[in-house]
Tab-separated table of C-alpha atoms and ligand atoms in Angstrom:
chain	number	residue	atom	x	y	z
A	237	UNK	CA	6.613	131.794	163.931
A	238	UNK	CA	5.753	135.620	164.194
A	239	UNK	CA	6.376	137.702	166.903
A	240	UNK	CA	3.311	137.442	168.969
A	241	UNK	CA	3.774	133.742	168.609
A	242	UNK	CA	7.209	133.931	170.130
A	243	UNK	CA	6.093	135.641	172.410
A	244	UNK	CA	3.019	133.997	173.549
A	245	UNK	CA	5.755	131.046	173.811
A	246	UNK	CA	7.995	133.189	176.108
A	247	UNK	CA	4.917	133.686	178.422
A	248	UNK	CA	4.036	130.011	178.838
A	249	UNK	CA	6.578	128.733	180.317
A	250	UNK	CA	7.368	131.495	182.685
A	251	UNK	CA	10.540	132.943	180.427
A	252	UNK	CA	9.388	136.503	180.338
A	253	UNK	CA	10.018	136.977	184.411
A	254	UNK	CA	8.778	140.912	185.196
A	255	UNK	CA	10.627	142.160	188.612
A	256	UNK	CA	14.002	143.941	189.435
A	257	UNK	CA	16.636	141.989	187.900
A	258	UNK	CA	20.355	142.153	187.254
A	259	UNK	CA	21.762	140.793	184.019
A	260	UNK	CA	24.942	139.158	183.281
A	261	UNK	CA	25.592	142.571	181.584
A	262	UNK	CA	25.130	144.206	185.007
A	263	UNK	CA	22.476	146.361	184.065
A	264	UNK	CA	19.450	146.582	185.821
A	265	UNK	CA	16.128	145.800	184.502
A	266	UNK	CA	12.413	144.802	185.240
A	267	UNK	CA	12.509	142.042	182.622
A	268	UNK	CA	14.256	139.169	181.949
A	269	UNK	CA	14.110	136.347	179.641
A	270	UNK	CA	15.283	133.133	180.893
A	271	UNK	CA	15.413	130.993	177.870
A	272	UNK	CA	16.379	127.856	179.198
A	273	UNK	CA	12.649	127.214	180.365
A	274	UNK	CA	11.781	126.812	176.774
A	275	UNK	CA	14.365	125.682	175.407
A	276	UNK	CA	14.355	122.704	178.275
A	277	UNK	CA	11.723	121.142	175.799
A	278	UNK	CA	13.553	119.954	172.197
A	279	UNK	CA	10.833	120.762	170.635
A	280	UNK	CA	10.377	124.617	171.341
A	281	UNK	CA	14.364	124.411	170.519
A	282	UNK	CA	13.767	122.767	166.741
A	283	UNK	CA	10.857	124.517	166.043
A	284	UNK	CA	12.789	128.270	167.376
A	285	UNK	CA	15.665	127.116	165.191
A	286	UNK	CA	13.960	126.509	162.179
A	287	UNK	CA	12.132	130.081	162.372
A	288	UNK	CA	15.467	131.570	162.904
A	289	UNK	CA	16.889	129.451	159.532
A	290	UNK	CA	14.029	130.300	157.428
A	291	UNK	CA	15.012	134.080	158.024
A	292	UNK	CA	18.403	133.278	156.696
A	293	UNK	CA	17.381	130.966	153.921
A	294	UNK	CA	14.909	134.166	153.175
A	295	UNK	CA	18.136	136.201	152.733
A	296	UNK	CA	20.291	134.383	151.231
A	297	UNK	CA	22.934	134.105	153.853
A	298	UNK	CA	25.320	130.948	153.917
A	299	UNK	CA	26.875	129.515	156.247
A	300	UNK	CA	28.967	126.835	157.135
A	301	UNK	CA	29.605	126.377	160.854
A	302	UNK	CA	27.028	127.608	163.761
A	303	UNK	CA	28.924	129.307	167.052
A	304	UNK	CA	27.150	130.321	169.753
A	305	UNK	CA	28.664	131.538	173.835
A	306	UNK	CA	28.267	129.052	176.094
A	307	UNK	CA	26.166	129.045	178.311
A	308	UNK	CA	23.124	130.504	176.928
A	309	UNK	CA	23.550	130.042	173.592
A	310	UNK	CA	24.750	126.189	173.319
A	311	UNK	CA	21.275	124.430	172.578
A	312	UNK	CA	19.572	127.046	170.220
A	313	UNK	CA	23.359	127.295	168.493
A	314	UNK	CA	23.044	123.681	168.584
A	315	UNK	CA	19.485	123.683	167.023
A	316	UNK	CA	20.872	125.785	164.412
A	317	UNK	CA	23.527	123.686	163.437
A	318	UNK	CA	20.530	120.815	163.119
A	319	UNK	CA	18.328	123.208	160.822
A	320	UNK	CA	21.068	124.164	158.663
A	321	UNK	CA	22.885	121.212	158.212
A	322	UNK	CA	26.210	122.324	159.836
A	323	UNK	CA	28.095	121.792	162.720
A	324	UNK	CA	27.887	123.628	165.448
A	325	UNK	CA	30.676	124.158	168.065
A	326	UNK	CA	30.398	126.861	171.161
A	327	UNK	CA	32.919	129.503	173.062
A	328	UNK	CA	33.656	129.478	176.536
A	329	UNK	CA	35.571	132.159	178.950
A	330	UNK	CA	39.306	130.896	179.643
A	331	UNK	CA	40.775	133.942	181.637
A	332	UNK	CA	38.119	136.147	180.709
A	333	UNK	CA	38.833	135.715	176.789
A	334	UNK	CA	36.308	134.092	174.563
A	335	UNK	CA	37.940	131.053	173.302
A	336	UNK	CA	37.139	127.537	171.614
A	337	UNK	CA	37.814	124.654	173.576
A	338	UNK	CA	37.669	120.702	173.295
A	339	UNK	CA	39.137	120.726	169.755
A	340	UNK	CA	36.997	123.001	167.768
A	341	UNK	CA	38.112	124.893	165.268
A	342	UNK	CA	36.669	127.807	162.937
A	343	UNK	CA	38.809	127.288	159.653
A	344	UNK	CA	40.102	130.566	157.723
A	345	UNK	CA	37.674	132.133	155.397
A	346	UNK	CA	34.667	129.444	157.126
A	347	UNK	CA	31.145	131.637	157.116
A	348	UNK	CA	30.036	131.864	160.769
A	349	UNK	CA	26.615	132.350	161.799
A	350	UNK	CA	26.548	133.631	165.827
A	351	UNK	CA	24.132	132.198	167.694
A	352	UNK	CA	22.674	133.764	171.359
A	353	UNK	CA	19.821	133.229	173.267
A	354	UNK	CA	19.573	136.834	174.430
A	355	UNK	CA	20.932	139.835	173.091
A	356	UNK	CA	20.999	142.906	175.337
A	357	UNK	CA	24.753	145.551	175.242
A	358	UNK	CA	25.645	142.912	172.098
A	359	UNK	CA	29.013	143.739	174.082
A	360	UNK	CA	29.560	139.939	174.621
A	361	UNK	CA	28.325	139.006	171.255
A	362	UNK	CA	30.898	141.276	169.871
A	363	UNK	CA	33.646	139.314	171.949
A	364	UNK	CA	32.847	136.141	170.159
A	365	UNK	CA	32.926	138.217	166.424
A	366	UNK	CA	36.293	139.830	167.480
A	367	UNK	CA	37.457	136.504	168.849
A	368	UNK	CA	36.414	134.423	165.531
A	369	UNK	CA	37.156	136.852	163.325
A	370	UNK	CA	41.237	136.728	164.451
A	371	UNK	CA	40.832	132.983	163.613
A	372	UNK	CA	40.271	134.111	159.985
A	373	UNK	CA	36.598	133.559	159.819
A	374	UNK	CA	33.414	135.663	158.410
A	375	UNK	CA	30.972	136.517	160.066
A	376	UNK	CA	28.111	136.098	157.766
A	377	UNK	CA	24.598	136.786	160.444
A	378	UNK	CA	24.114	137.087	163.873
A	379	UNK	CA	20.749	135.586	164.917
A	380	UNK	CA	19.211	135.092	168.662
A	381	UNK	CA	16.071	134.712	170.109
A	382	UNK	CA	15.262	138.004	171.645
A	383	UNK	CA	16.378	140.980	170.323
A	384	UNK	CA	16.070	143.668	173.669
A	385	UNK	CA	17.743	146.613	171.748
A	386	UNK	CA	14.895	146.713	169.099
A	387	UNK	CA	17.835	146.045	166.329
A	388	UNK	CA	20.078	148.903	167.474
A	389	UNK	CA	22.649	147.352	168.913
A	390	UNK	CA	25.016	146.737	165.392
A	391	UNK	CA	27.434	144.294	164.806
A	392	UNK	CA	27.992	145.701	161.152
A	393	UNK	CA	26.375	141.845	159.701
A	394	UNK	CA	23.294	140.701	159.208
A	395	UNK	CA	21.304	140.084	162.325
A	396	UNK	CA	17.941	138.515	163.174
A	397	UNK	CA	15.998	137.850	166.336
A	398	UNK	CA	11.960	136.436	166.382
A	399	UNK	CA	11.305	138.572	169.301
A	400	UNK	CA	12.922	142.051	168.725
A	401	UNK	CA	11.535	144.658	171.485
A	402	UNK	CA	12.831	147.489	173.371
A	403	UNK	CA	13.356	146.752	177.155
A	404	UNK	CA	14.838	149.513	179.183
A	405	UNK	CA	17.938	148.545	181.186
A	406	UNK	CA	19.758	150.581	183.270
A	407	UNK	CA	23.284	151.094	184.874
A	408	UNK	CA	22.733	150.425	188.606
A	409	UNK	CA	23.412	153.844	190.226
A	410	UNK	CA	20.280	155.125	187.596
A	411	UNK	CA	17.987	152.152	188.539
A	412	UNK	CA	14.717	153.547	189.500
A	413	UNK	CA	13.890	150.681	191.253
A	414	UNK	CA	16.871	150.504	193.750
A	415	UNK	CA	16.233	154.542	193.843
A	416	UNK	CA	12.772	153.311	195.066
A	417	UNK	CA	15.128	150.914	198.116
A	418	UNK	CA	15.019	147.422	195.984
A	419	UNK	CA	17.480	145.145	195.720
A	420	UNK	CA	17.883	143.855	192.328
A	421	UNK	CA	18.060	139.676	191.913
A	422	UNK	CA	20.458	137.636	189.849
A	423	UNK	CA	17.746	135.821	187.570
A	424	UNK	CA	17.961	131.916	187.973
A	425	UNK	CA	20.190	132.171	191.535
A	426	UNK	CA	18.330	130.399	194.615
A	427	UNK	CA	17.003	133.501	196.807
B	258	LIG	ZN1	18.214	148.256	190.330
């Protein structure tokens, strides 16, 4: 799937939402990308998945287990495990610290591939490396869907997204649109 594809995809099902939004990140922005519309349908999931595992087939990378941050990134991390043939566990918050619950386990030296729907900061994302990477694992790609620092956010690994564009966020006290007297929304909360 190229770009325009993705894209195109994104658009369909209403996933590319244009307004005044906060993120989880709490930046402010007039896009978001609410995943979870597409990925509601399996098979937008498998078929996202396998574009994002012909990218690392394409470079060579191995890996042996999928993680991805729950919440966002459990079904494409889970669509990646089915693509590559691993398993594919996820991390949740205890405390405020990225952990793995329910049993799993990231084994020393086990290649990693970190999964996310959306990438943004990358501040979480980097969480989840620090967090695996005191368990004794490498890191051997991060992958997501969308990609909104146009590749410049760096987590010092490989890294692919199928839709990698610039969108401009900002830190609430320089949002232009609450300058303007809006009120930015939590995407995906009831109004
Ligand atoms: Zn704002």
């Amino acid at each position: 799937m190229n770009q325009d594809e993705v894209k195109e995809l994104f658009k369909k099902n209403n996933a590319l939402l244009n307004g005044h939004f906060k993120l989880s990140s709490g930046l402010h922005s007039d896009a978001y990308f609410q995943s979870a519309l597409i990925l509601q349908y399996p098979c937008h999931a498998e078929k996202l998945a396998r574009a994002l595992a012909a990218k690392l087939v394409e470079n060579d990378i191995k890996v042996d287990v999928v993680v991805s941050p729950a919440m966002g990134g459990i079904i494409i991390g889970h669509e990646m495990g089915r693509a590559l043939g691993t398993r594919a566990v996820f991390t949740e918050r205890v405390d405020g610290a990225v952990s793995l619950r329910r049993g799993f386990s990231v084994e020393k030296g086990e290649r990693v591939l970190v999964v996310e729907d959306v990438i943004t900061t990358g501040l979480s994302t980097r969480e989840v490396i620090d967090a695996l990477t005191k368990l004794g694992a490498e890191i051997s790609a991060v992958v997501s869907l969308v990609d909104r620092s146009a590749g410049k956010v760096d987590f010092g690994v490989p890294r692919f997204a199928l839709l990698s564009l610039e969108v401009k966020s900002y830190k609430e006290e320089e949002c232009p649109m609450c300058k303007a007297g809006g009120v930015a929304v939590k995407p995906g909360s009831r109004k």
